[in-house]
PDB file of C-alpha atoms in Angstrom:
ATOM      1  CA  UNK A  18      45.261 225.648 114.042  1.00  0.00           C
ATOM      2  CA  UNK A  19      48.367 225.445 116.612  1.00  0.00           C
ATOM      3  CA  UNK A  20      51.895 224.837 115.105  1.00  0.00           C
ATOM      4  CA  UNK A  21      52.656 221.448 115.950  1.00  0.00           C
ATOM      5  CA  UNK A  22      55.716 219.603 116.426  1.00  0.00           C
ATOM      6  CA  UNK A  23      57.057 217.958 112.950  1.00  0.00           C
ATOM      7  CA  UNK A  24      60.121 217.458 112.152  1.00  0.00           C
ATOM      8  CA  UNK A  25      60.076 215.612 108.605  1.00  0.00           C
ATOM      9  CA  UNK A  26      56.974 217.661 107.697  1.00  0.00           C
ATOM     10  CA  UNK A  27      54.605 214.465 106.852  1.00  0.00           C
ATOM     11  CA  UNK A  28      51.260 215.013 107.407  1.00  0.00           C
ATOM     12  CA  UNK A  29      50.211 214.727 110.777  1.00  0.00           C
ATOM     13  CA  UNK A  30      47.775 211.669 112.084  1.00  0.00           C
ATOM     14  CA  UNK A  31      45.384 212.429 114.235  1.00  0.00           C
ATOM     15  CA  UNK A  32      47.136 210.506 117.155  1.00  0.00           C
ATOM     16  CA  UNK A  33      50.112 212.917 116.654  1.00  0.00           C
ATOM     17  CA  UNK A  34      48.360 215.956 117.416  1.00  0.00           C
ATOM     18  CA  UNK A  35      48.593 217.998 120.839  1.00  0.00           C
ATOM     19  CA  UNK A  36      45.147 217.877 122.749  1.00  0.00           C
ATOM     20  CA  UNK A  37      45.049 221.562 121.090  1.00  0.00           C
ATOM     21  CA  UNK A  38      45.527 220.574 117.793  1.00  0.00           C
ATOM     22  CA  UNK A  39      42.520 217.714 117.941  1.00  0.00           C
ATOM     23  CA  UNK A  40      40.360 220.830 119.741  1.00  0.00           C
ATOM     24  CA  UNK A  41      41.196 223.087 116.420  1.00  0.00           C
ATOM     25  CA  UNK A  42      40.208 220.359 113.921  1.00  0.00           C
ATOM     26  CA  UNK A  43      36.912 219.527 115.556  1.00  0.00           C
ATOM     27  CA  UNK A  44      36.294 223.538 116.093  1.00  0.00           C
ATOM     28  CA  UNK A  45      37.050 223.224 112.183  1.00  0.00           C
ATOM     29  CA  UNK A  46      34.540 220.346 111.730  1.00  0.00           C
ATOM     30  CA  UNK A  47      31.825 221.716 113.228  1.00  0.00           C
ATOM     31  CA  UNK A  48      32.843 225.057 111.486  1.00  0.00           C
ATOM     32  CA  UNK A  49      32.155 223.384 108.067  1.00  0.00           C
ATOM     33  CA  UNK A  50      29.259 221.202 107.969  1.00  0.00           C
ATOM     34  CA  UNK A  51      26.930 222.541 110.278  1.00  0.00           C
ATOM     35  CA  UNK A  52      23.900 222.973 108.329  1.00  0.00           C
ATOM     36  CA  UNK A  53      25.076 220.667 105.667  1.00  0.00           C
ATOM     37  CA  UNK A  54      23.264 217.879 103.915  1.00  0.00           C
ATOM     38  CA  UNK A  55      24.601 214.048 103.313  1.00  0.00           C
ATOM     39  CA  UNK A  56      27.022 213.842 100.235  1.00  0.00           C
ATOM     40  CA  UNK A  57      29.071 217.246 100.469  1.00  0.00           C
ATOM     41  CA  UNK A  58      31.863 217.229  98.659  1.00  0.00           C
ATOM     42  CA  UNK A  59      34.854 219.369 100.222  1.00  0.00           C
ATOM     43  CA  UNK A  60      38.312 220.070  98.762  1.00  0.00           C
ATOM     44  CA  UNK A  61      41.428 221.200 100.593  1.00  0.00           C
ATOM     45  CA  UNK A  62      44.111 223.060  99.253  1.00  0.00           C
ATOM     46  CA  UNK A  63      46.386 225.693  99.559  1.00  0.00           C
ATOM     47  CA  UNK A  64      48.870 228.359  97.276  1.00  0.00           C
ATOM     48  CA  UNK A  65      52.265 226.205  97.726  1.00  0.00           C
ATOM     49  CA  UNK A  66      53.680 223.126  99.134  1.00  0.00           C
ATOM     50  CA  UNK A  67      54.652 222.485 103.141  1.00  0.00           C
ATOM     51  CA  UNK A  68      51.418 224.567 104.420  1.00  0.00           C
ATOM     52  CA  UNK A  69      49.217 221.805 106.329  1.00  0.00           C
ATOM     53  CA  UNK A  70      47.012 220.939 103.510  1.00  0.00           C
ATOM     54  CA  UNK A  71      47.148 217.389 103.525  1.00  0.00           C
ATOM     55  CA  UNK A  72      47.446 217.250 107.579  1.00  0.00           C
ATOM     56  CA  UNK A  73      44.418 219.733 107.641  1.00  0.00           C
ATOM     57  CA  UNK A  74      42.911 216.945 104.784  1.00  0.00           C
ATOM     58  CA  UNK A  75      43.545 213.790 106.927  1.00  0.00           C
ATOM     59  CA  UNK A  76      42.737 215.285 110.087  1.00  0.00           C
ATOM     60  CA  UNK A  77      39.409 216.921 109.031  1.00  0.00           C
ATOM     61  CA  UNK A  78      38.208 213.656 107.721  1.00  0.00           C
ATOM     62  CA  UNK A  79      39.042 211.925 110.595  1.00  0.00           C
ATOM     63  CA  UNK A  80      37.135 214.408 113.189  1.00  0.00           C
ATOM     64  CA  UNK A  81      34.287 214.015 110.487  1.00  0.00           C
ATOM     65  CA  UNK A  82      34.607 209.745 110.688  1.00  0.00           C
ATOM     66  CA  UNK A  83      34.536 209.888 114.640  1.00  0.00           C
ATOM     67  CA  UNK A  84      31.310 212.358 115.008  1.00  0.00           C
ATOM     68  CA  UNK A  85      29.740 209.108 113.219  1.00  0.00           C
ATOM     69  CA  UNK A  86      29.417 210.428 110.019  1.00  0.00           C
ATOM     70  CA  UNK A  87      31.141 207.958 106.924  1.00  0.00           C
ATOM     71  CA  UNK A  88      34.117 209.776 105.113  1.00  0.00           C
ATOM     72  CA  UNK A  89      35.886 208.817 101.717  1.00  0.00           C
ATOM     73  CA  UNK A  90      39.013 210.866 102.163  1.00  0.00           C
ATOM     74  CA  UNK A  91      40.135 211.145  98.373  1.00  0.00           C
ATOM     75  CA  UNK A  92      44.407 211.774  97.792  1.00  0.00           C
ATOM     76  CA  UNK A  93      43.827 214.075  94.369  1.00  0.00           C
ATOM     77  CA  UNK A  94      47.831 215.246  94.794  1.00  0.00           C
ATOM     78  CA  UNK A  95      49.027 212.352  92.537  1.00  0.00           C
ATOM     79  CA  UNK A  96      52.502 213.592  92.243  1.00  0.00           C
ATOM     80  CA  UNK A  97      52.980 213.564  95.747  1.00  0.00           C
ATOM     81  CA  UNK A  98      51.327 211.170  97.770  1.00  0.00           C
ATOM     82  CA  UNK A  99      51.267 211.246 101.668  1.00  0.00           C
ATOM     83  CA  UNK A 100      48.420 210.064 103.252  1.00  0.00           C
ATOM     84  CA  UNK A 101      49.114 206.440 103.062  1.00  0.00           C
ATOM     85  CA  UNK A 102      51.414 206.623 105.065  1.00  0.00           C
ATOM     86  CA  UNK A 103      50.304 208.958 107.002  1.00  0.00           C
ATOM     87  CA  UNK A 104      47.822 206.892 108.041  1.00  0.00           C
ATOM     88  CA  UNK A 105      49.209 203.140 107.692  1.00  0.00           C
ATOM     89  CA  UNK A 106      47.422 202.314 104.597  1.00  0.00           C
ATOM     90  CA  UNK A 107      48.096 201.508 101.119  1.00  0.00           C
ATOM     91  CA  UNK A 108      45.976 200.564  98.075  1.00  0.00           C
ATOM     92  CA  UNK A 109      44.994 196.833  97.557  1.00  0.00           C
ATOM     93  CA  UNK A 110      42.980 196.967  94.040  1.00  0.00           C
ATOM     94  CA  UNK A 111      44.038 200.277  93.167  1.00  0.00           C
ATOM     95  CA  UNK A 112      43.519 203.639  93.756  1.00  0.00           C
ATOM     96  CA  UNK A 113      42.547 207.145  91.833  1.00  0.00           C
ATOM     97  CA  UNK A 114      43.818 206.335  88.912  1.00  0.00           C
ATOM     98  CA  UNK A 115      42.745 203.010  88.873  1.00  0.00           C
ATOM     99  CA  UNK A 116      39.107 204.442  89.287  1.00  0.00           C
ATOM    100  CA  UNK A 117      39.815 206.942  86.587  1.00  0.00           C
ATOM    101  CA  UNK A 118      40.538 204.843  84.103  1.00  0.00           C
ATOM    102  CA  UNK A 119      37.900 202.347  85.165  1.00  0.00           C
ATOM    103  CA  UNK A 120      40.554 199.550  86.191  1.00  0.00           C
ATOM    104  CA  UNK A 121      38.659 199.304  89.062  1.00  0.00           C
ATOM    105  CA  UNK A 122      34.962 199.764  90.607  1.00  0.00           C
ATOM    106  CA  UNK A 123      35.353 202.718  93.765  1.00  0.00           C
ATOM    107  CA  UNK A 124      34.099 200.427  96.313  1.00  0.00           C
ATOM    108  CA  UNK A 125      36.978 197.934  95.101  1.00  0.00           C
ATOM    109  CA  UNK A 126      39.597 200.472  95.705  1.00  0.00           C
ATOM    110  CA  UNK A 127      38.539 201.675  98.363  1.00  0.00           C
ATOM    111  CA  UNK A 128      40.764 201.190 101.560  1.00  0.00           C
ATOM    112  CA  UNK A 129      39.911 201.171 105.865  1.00  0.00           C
ATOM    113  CA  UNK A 130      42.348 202.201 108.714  1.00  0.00           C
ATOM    114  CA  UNK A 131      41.830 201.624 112.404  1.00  0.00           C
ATOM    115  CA  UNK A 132      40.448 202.949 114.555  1.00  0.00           C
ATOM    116  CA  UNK A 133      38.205 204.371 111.971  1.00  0.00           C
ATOM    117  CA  UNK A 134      36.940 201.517 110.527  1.00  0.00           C
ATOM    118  CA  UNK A 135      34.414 201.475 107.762  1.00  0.00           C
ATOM    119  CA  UNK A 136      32.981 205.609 108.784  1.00  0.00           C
ATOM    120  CA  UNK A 137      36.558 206.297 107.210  1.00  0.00           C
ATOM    121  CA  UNK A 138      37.499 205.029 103.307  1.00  0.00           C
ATOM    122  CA  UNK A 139      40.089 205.909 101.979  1.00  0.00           C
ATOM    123  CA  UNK A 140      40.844 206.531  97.972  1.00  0.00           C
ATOM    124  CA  UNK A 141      45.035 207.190  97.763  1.00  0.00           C
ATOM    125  CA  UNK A 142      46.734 208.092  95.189  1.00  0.00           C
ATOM    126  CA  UNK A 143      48.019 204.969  92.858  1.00  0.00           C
ATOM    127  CA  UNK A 144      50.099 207.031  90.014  1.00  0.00           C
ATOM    128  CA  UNK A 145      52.976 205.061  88.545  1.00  0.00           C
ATOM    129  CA  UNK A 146      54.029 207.596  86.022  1.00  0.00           C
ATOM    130  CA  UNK A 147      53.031 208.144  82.750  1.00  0.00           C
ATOM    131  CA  UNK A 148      50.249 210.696  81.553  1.00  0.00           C
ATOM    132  CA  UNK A 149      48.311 212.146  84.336  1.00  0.00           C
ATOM    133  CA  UNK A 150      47.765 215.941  82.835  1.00  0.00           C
ATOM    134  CA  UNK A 151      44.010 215.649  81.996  1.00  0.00           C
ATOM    135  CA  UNK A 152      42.673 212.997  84.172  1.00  0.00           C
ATOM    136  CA  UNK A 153      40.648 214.910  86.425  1.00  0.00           C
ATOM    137  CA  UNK A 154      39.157 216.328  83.422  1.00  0.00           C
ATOM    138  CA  UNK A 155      38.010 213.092  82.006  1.00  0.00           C
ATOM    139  CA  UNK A 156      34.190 212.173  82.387  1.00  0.00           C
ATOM    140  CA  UNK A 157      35.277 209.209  84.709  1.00  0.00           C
ATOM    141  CA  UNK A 158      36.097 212.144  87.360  1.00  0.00           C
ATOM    142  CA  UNK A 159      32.855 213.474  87.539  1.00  0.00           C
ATOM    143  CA  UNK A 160      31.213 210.017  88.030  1.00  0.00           C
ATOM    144  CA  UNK A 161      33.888 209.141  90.518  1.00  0.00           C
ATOM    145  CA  UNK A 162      32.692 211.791  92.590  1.00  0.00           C
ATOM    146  CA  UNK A 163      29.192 211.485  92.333  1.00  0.00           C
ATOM    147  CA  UNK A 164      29.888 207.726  93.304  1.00  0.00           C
ATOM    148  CA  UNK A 165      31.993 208.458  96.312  1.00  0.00           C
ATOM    149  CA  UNK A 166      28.769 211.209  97.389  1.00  0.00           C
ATOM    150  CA  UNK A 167      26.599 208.162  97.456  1.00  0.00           C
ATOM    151  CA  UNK A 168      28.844 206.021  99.478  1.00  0.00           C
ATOM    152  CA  UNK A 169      29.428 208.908 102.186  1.00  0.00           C
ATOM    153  CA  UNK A 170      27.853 211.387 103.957  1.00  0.00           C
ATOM    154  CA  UNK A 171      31.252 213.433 103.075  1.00  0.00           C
ATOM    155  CA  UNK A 172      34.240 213.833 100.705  1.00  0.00           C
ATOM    156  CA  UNK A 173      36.936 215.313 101.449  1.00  0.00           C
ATOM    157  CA  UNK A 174      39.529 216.023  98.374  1.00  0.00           C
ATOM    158  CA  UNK A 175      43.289 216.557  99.264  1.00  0.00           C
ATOM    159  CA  UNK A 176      43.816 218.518  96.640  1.00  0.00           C
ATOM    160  CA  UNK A 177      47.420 219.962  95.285  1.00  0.00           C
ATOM    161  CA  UNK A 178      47.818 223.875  94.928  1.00  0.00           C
ATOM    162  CA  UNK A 179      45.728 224.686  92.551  1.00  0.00           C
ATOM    163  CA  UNK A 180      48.219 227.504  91.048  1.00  0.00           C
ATOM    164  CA  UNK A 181      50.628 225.560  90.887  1.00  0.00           C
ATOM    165  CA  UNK A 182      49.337 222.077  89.466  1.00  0.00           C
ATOM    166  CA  UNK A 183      46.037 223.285  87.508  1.00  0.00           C
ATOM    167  CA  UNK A 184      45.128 219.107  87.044  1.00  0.00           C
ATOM    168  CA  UNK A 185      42.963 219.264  90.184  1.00  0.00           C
ATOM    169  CA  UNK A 186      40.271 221.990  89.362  1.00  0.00           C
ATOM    170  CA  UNK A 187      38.113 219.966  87.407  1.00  0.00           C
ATOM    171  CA  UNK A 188      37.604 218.759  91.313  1.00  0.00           C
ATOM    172  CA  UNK A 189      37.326 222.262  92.845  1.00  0.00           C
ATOM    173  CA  UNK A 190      34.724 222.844  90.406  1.00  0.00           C
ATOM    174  CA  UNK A 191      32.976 219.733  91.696  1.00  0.00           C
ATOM    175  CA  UNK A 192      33.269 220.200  95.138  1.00  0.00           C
ATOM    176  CA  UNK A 193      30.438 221.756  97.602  1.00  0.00           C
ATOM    177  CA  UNK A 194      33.389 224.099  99.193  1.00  0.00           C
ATOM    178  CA  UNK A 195      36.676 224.613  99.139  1.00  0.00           C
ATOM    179  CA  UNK A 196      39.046 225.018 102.006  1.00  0.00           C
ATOM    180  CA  UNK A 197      41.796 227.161 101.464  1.00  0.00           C
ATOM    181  CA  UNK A 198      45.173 226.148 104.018  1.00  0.00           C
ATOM    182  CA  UNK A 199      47.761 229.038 104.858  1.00  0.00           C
ATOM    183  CA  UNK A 200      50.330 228.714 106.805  1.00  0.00           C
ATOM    184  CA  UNK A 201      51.866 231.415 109.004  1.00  0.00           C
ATOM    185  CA  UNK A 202      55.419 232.574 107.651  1.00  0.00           C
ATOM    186  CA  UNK A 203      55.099 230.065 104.820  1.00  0.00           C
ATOM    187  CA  UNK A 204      52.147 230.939 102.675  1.00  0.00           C
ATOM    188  CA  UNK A 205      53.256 233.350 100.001  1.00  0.00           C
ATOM    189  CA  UNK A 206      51.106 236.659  99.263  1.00  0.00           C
ATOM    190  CA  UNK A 207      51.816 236.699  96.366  1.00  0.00           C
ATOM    191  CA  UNK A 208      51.295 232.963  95.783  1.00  0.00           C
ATOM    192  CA  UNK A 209      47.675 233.260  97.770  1.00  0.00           C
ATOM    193  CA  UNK A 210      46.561 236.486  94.867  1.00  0.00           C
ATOM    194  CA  UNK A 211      47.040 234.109  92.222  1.00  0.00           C
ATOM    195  CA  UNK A 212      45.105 230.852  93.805  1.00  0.00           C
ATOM    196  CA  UNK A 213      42.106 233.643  94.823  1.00  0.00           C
ATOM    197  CA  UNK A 214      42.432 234.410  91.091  1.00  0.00           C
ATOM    198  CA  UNK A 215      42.263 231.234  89.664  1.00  0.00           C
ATOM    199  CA  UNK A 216      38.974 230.196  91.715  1.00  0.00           C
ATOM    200  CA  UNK A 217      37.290 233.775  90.636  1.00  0.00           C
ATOM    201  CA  UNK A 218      38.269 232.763  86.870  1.00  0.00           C
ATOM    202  CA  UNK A 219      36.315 230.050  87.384  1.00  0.00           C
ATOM    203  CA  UNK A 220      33.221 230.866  89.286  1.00  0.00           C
ATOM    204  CA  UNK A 221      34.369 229.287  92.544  1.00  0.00           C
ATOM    205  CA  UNK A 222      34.194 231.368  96.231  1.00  0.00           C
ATOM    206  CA  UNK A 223      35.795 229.491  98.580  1.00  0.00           C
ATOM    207  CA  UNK A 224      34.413 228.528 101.839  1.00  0.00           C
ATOM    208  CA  UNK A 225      36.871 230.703 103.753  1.00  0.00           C
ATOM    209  CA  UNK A 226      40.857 229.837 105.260  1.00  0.00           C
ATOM    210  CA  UNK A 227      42.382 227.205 107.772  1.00  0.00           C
ATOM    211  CA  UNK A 228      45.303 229.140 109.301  1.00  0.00           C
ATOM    212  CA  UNK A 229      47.888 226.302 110.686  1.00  0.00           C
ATOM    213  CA  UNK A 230      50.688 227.518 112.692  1.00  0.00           C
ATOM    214  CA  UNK A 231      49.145 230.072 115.335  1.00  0.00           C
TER     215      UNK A 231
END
C-alpha cells in the first residue's frame, strides 16, 4: 500500500486516498475474500501504534461495502478510538461496550455513513472508562460476533496490537483471518517476533501482511 499524505496521522477515509491508494485496497480486497463464504470474520492489526491498521481497517471495509457485499466494520481498539471520526459517524444507542454488556441489541447500535449506506454498519467504540480488561473475554463477545456474521456477509475487526494490549485476542481467536499491518520504517522487528509469537501461542496463522508505506 502507497505512503500517503497525512499529516495528523488519523486514519485515512477512503475519499482521502490517492487513485493508487484506492487501487491497493481493492488489490487487497480481492486478495482476501476470493474464495470466501458469507459471514467471514477478519481482524486487522499490527505490532505497535501509527502503522495503518485502522486506515487499512476502514478502508478494507469500505472496498468490501462498494463491491456490494454488507460490512459491519467493528472498532475493538477501545482505548483509542478513530474511526468515528474518521468516517463522520458516532454512536446513537451505543456501541461495543454497550453490546458487551447487553445495554443494547447489535442492530440497535449499529451505525450508517454515506455513501455507504446500509452495505456498511458500523459498531465504534463507546468506552467511557472504567473496567474494560476482560471484556472481550466475556461470553457476550462471542455472541456479538456470531450476531454481527449473520447480519453481514463480512466483519472486519480493527483490532489494537495484540502485543501490546492482549484484551483483543479473544477476537483474533474468533476471527476467520487475521491481517497483520506493517509499516515501512515504523514497524519494529523486534515488536513484529513477539506479535508472530503470541498468535503461534495460541493456535492462530495469520492470513499473511499489508505493507503500507511503499
Amino acid at each position: 500500500i502507497p505512503q500517503e499524505a497525512n499529516v495528523d496521522e488519523a486514519p485515512l477515509a477512503p475519499r482521502q486516498l490517492t487513485a493508487a491508494g484506492g487501487e491497493a485496497y481493492r488489490t487487497l480486497r480481492t486478495t482476501l475474500t476470493a474464495g470466501q463464504s458469507a459471514g467471514q470474520v477478519i481482524l486487522v492489526t499490527g505490532s505497535g501504534s501509527s502503522e495503518g491498521k485502522s486506515t487499512t481497517a476502514v478502508n478494507l471495509a469500505a472496498s468490501i461495502a462498494l463491491s456490494g457485499k454488507r460490512v459491519v466494520l467493528l472498532e475493538a481498539d477501545l482505548r483509542k478510538p478513530a474511526l468515528g471520526a474518521a468516517l463522520g459517524a458516532a454512536p446513537q444507542h451505543g456501541g461495543v461496550v454497550g453490546v458487551l454488556l447487553e445495554n443494547t441489541g447489535l442492530a440497535d447500535a449499529l451505525t450508517q455513513t454515506e455513501p455507504y449506506g446500509s452495505n456498511l454498519q458500523l459498531l465504534l467504540a463507546d468506552y467511557e472508562g472504567g473496567w474494560i480488561a476482560e471484556l472481550f473475554s466475556i461470553p457476550a463477545a462471542a455472541r456479538m460476533i456470531e450476531e454481527a456474521r449473520q447480519t453481514a456477509d463480512y466483519v472486519i475487526v480493527d483490532s489494537p496490537p495484540l502485543n501490546e494490549v492482549v484484551d483483543a485476542l479473544p477476537l483474533a481467536q474468533l476471527a476467520d483471518s487475521v491481517l497483520i499491518v506493517a509499516k515501512l520504517g515504523n514497524t519494529r522487528l523486534d515488536k513484529l517476533t513477539q506479535l508472530g509469537e503470541l498468535l503461534a501461542e495460541n493456535g492462530i496463522r495469520p492470513a499473511g501482511f499489508a505493507v503500507v508505506g511503499v
